Amino acid sequence: MGARLFLLFLIVPAVELALLLQIGRWIGLWPTIGLIFATALAGSFLARREGMATWRAFRQRLAEGKLPGRELIDGVLILLAGALLITPGVLTDLLGLIGLLPPTRALIRRYLMRRLQQALQQQTARLYVSFGGFTPPDPADPDSSGWSGQARPRPHYLEDDRR
């Protein structure tokens, strides 16, 4: 995972720089800078619009007493896409735009859900839940006899100030 991130942080900026230099040769310096600012502004506008629509859908689902799973995934995708659009570069702008458009976002969401479901079925991924600092027993560990962990200290703001 560390090597992948290293390559990502090395390759993506190099490709972005090469693309920006090439675009600068084609259309000139100031139009390229204008393009960078225009995509950042358009990205922030689109991210806000799509984010607000998702927030309304999220609140509606909660009001109906339903779990807003789709809306949560859309919110994360919109946040990531907005960050990509604000980042200067052609490649990141393209990926951000793909993440903000509802039809392509739905495709990404379905793909992510399918991958998560496969990983959970193959037991290559687990969902861990923690309750107050205690974790449930691990079914794969024969030595795990029950809940384990340590109690958290009482927060200082709950202490009685009348000592």
PDB file of N, CA and C in Angstrom, residues 106-156:
ATOM      1  N   ALA A 106     -23.004   7.273 -10.102  1.00  0.00           N
ATOM      2  CA  ALA A 106     -23.776   6.061  -9.827  1.00  0.00           C
ATOM      3  C   ALA A 106     -23.006   4.815 -10.261  1.00  0.00           C
ATOM      4  N   LEU A 107     -22.312   4.904 -11.396  1.00  0.00           N
ATOM      5  CA  LEU A 107     -21.488   3.770 -11.841  1.00  0.00           C
ATOM      6  C   LEU A 107     -20.351   3.499 -10.868  1.00  0.00           C
ATOM      7  N   ILE A 108     -19.707   4.553 -10.407  1.00  0.00           N
ATOM      8  CA  ILE A 108     -18.606   4.399  -9.437  1.00  0.00           C
ATOM      9  C   ILE A 108     -19.135   3.800  -8.138  1.00  0.00           C
ATOM     10  N   ARG A 109     -20.295   4.291  -7.681  1.00  0.00           N
ATOM     11  CA  ARG A 109     -20.889   3.789  -6.442  1.00  0.00           C
ATOM     12  C   ARG A 109     -21.204   2.299  -6.556  1.00  0.00           C
ATOM     13  N   ARG A 110     -21.799   1.894  -7.679  1.00  0.00           N
ATOM     14  CA  ARG A 110     -22.105   0.468  -7.862  1.00  0.00           C
ATOM     15  C   ARG A 110     -20.840  -0.371  -7.889  1.00  0.00           C
ATOM     16  N   TYR A 111     -19.812   0.115  -8.557  1.00  0.00           N
ATOM     17  CA  TYR A 111     -18.544  -0.607  -8.612  1.00  0.00           C
ATOM     18  C   TYR A 111     -17.950  -0.755  -7.208  1.00  0.00           C
ATOM     19  N   LEU A 112     -17.943   0.335  -6.434  1.00  0.00           N
ATOM     20  CA  LEU A 112     -17.386   0.271  -5.077  1.00  0.00           C
ATOM     21  C   LEU A 112     -18.185  -0.680  -4.187  1.00  0.00           C
ATOM     22  N   MET A 113     -19.494  -0.652  -4.308  1.00  0.00           N
ATOM     23  CA  MET A 113     -20.326  -1.541  -3.490  1.00  0.00           C
ATOM     24  C   MET A 113     -20.097  -3.000  -3.869  1.00  0.00           C
ATOM     25  N   ARG A 114     -19.951  -3.277  -5.158  1.00  0.00           N
ATOM     26  CA  ARG A 114     -19.672  -4.640  -5.601  1.00  0.00           C
ATOM     27  C   ARG A 114     -18.317  -5.120  -5.068  1.00  0.00           C
ATOM     28  N   ARG A 115     -17.313  -4.256  -5.135  1.00  0.00           N
ATOM     29  CA  ARG A 115     -15.982  -4.622  -4.639  1.00  0.00           C
ATOM     30  C   ARG A 115     -16.001  -4.858  -3.128  1.00  0.00           C
ATOM     31  N   LEU A 116     -16.704  -4.022  -2.392  1.00  0.00           N
ATOM     32  CA  LEU A 116     -16.798  -4.196  -0.947  1.00  0.00           C
ATOM     33  C   LEU A 116     -17.524  -5.486  -0.612  1.00  0.00           C
ATOM     34  N   GLN A 117     -18.602  -5.771  -1.319  1.00  0.00           N
ATOM     35  CA  GLN A 117     -19.346  -7.005  -1.075  1.00  0.00           C
ATOM     36  C   GLN A 117     -18.483  -8.231  -1.370  1.00  0.00           C
ATOM     37  N   GLN A 118     -17.726  -8.204  -2.449  1.00  0.00           N
ATOM     38  CA  GLN A 118     -16.835  -9.317  -2.776  1.00  0.00           C
ATOM     39  C   GLN A 118     -15.755  -9.485  -1.714  1.00  0.00           C
ATOM     40  N   ALA A 119     -15.183  -8.387  -1.267  1.00  0.00           N
ATOM     41  CA  ALA A 119     -14.127  -8.456  -0.258  1.00  0.00           C
ATOM     42  C   ALA A 119     -14.671  -9.022   1.053  1.00  0.00           C
ATOM     43  N   LEU A 120     -15.890  -8.631   1.413  1.00  0.00           N
ATOM     44  CA  LEU A 120     -16.478  -9.156   2.642  1.00  0.00           C
ATOM     45  C   LEU A 120     -16.829 -10.630   2.505  1.00  0.00           C
ATOM     46  N   GLN A 121     -17.307 -11.044   1.340  1.00  0.00           N
ATOM     47  CA  GLN A 121     -17.635 -12.451   1.127  1.00  0.00           C
ATOM     48  C   GLN A 121     -16.391 -13.327   1.109  1.00  0.00           C
ATOM     49  N   GLN A 122     -15.304 -12.809   0.566  1.00  0.00           N
ATOM     50  CA  GLN A 122     -14.056 -13.575   0.515  1.00  0.00           C
ATOM     51  C   GLN A 122     -13.251 -13.426   1.796  1.00  0.00           C
ATOM     52  N   GLN A 123     -13.783 -12.650   2.727  1.00  0.00           N
ATOM     53  CA  GLN A 123     -13.146 -12.377   4.020  1.00  0.00           C
ATOM     54  C   GLN A 123     -11.764 -11.759   3.852  1.00  0.00           C
ATOM     55  N   THR A 124     -11.605 -10.949   2.796  1.00  0.00           N
ATOM     56  CA  THR A 124     -10.371 -10.202   2.653  1.00  0.00           C
ATOM     57  C   THR A 124     -10.509  -8.820   3.277  1.00  0.00           C
ATOM     58  N   ALA A 125     -11.719  -8.504   3.709  1.00  0.00           N
ATOM     59  CA  ALA A 125     -11.964  -7.247   4.410  1.00  0.00           C
ATOM     60  C   ALA A 125     -12.948  -7.526   5.529  1.00  0.00           C
ATOM     61  N   ARG A 126     -12.771  -6.835   6.620  1.00  0.00           N
ATOM     62  CA  ARG A 126     -13.693  -6.964   7.752  1.00  0.00           C
ATOM     63  C   ARG A 126     -14.132  -5.586   8.179  1.00  0.00           C
ATOM     64  N   LEU A 127     -15.336  -5.516   8.649  1.00  0.00           N
ATOM     65  CA  LEU A 127     -15.830  -4.285   9.232  1.00  0.00           C
ATOM     66  C   LEU A 127     -15.716  -4.408  10.741  1.00  0.00           C
ATOM     67  N   TYR A 128     -14.951  -3.530  11.347  1.00  0.00           N
ATOM     68  CA  TYR A 128     -14.767  -3.556  12.793  1.00  0.00           C
ATOM     69  C   TYR A 128     -15.608  -2.468  13.424  1.00  0.00           C
ATOM     70  N   VAL A 129     -16.225  -2.829  14.502  1.00  0.00           N
ATOM     71  CA  VAL A 129     -17.035  -1.891  15.243  1.00  0.00           C
ATOM     72  C   VAL A 129     -16.469  -1.822  16.647  1.00  0.00           C
ATOM     73  N   SER A 130     -16.363  -0.630  17.162  1.00  0.00           N
ATOM     74  CA  SER A 130     -15.838  -0.452  18.506  1.00  0.00           C
ATOM     75  C   SER A 130     -16.913   0.210  19.362  1.00  0.00           C
ATOM     76  N   PHE A 131     -17.099  -0.294  20.548  1.00  0.00           N
ATOM     77  CA  PHE A 131     -18.092   0.246  21.461  1.00  0.00           C
ATOM     78  C   PHE A 131     -17.385   0.738  22.712  1.00  0.00           C
ATOM     79  N   GLY A 132     -17.227   2.031  22.837  1.00  0.00           N
ATOM     80  CA  GLY A 132     -16.651   2.603  24.043  1.00  0.00           C
ATOM     81  C   GLY A 132     -15.252   2.105  24.354  1.00  0.00           C
ATOM     82  N   GLY A 133     -14.464   1.798  23.361  1.00  0.00           N
ATOM     83  CA  GLY A 133     -13.107   1.334  23.595  1.00  0.00           C
ATOM     84  C   GLY A 133     -12.988  -0.174  23.651  1.00  0.00           C
ATOM     85  N   PHE A 134     -14.092  -0.880  23.569  1.00  0.00           N
ATOM     86  CA  PHE A 134     -14.081  -2.338  23.592  1.00  0.00           C
ATOM     87  C   PHE A 134     -14.343  -2.867  22.190  1.00  0.00           C
ATOM     88  N   THR A 135     -13.684  -3.907  21.813  1.00  0.00           N
ATOM     89  CA  THR A 135     -13.891  -4.490  20.499  1.00  0.00           C
ATOM     90  C   THR A 135     -14.493  -5.882  20.643  1.00  0.00           C
ATOM     91  N   PRO A 136     -15.339  -6.288  19.696  1.00  0.00           N
ATOM     92  CA  PRO A 136     -15.966  -7.611  19.790  1.00  0.00           C
ATOM     93  C   PRO A 136     -14.943  -8.714  19.560  1.00  0.00           C
ATOM     94  N   PRO A 137     -15.278  -9.930  19.960  1.00  0.00           N
ATOM     95  CA  PRO A 137     -14.356 -11.044  19.752  1.00  0.00           C
ATOM     96  C   PRO A 137     -14.146 -11.334  18.277  1.00  0.00           C
ATOM     97  N   ASP A 138     -12.954 -11.803  17.945  1.00  0.00           N
ATOM     98  CA  ASP A 138     -12.613 -12.145  16.571  1.00  0.00           C
ATOM     99  C   ASP A 138     -12.949 -13.616  16.346  1.00  0.00           C
ATOM    100  N   PRO A 139     -13.900 -13.937  15.448  1.00  0.00           N
ATOM    101  CA  PRO A 139     -14.267 -15.337  15.242  1.00  0.00           C
ATOM    102  C   PRO A 139     -13.128 -16.173  14.654  1.00  0.00           C
ATOM    103  N   ALA A 140     -12.172 -15.555  13.995  1.00  0.00           N
ATOM    104  CA  ALA A 140     -11.058 -16.296  13.399  1.00  0.00           C
ATOM    105  C   ALA A 140      -9.972 -16.624  14.426  1.00  0.00           C
ATOM    106  N   ASP A 141     -10.025 -15.962  15.588  1.00  0.00           N
ATOM    107  CA  ASP A 141      -9.005 -16.162  16.618  1.00  0.00           C
ATOM    108  C   ASP A 141      -9.552 -17.093  17.692  1.00  0.00           C
ATOM    109  N   PRO A 142      -9.001 -18.312  17.822  1.00  0.00           N
ATOM    110  CA  PRO A 142      -9.521 -19.247  18.828  1.00  0.00           C
ATOM    111  C   PRO A 142      -9.259 -18.790  20.262  1.00  0.00           C
ATOM    112  N   ASP A 143      -8.278 -17.925  20.463  1.00  0.00           N
ATOM    113  CA  ASP A 143      -7.972 -17.434  21.813  1.00  0.00           C
ATOM    114  C   ASP A 143      -8.871 -16.282  22.231  1.00  0.00           C
ATOM    115  N   SER A 144      -9.652 -15.784  21.302  1.00  0.00           N
ATOM    116  CA  SER A 144     -10.527 -14.659  21.605  1.00  0.00           C
ATOM    117  C   SER A 144     -11.751 -15.190  22.334  1.00  0.00           C
ATOM    118  N   SER A 145     -11.859 -14.863  23.622  1.00  0.00           N
ATOM    119  CA  SER A 145     -12.944 -15.413  24.425  1.00  0.00           C
ATOM    120  C   SER A 145     -14.103 -14.454  24.599  1.00  0.00           C
ATOM    121  N   GLY A 146     -13.954 -13.257  24.256  1.00  0.00           N
ATOM    122  CA  GLY A 146     -15.050 -12.310  24.438  1.00  0.00           C
ATOM    123  C   GLY A 146     -14.590 -10.904  24.161  1.00  0.00           C
ATOM    124  N   TRP A 147     -15.343  -9.967  24.653  1.00  0.00           N
ATOM    125  CA  TRP A 147     -15.034  -8.560  24.443  1.00  0.00           C
ATOM    126  C   TRP A 147     -13.741  -8.230  25.158  1.00  0.00           C
ATOM    127  N   SER A 148     -12.918  -7.452  24.480  1.00  0.00           N
ATOM    128  CA  SER A 148     -11.651  -7.073  25.081  1.00  0.00           C
ATOM    129  C   SER A 148     -11.463  -5.574  24.952  1.00  0.00           C
ATOM    130  N   GLY A 149     -10.596  -5.064  25.790  1.00  0.00           N
ATOM    131  CA  GLY A 149     -10.309  -3.633  25.746  1.00  0.00           C
ATOM    132  C   GLY A 149     -10.204  -3.083  27.140  1.00  0.00           C
ATOM    133  N   GLN A 150      -9.994  -1.798  27.221  1.00  0.00           N
ATOM    134  CA  GLN A 150      -9.905  -1.129  28.507  1.00  0.00           C
ATOM    135  C   GLN A 150     -10.933  -0.018  28.545  1.00  0.00           C
ATOM    136  N   ALA A 151     -11.446   0.208  29.729  1.00  0.00           N
ATOM    137  CA  ALA A 151     -12.420   1.279  29.886  1.00  0.00           C
ATOM    138  C   ALA A 151     -11.722   2.618  29.674  1.00  0.00           C
ATOM    139  N   ARG A 152     -12.412   3.514  29.055  1.00  0.00           N
ATOM    140  CA  ARG A 152     -11.871   4.856  28.855  1.00  0.00           C
ATOM    141  C   ARG A 152     -12.062   5.659  30.128  1.00  0.00           C
ATOM    142  N   PRO A 153     -11.140   6.581  30.405  1.00  0.00           N
ATOM    143  CA  PRO A 153     -11.322   7.408  31.601  1.00  0.00           C
ATOM    144  C   PRO A 153     -12.513   8.345  31.427  1.00  0.00           C
ATOM    145  N   ARG A 154     -13.103   8.680  32.544  1.00  0.00           N
ATOM    146  CA  ARG A 154     -14.247   9.579  32.532  1.00  0.00           C
ATOM    147  C   ARG A 154     -13.787  10.963  32.054  1.00  0.00           C
ATOM    148  N   PRO A 155     -14.500  11.559  31.081  1.00  0.00           N
ATOM    149  CA  PRO A 155     -14.095  12.879  30.589  1.00  0.00           C
ATOM    150  C   PRO A 155     -14.072  13.917  31.703  1.00  0.00           C
ATOM    151  N   HIS A 156     -13.088  14.803  31.625  1.00  0.00           N
ATOM    152  CA  HIS A 156     -12.908  15.791  32.694  1.00  0.00           C
ATOM    153  C   HIS A 156     -14.106  16.713  32.843  1.00  0.00           C
TER     154      HIS A 156
END
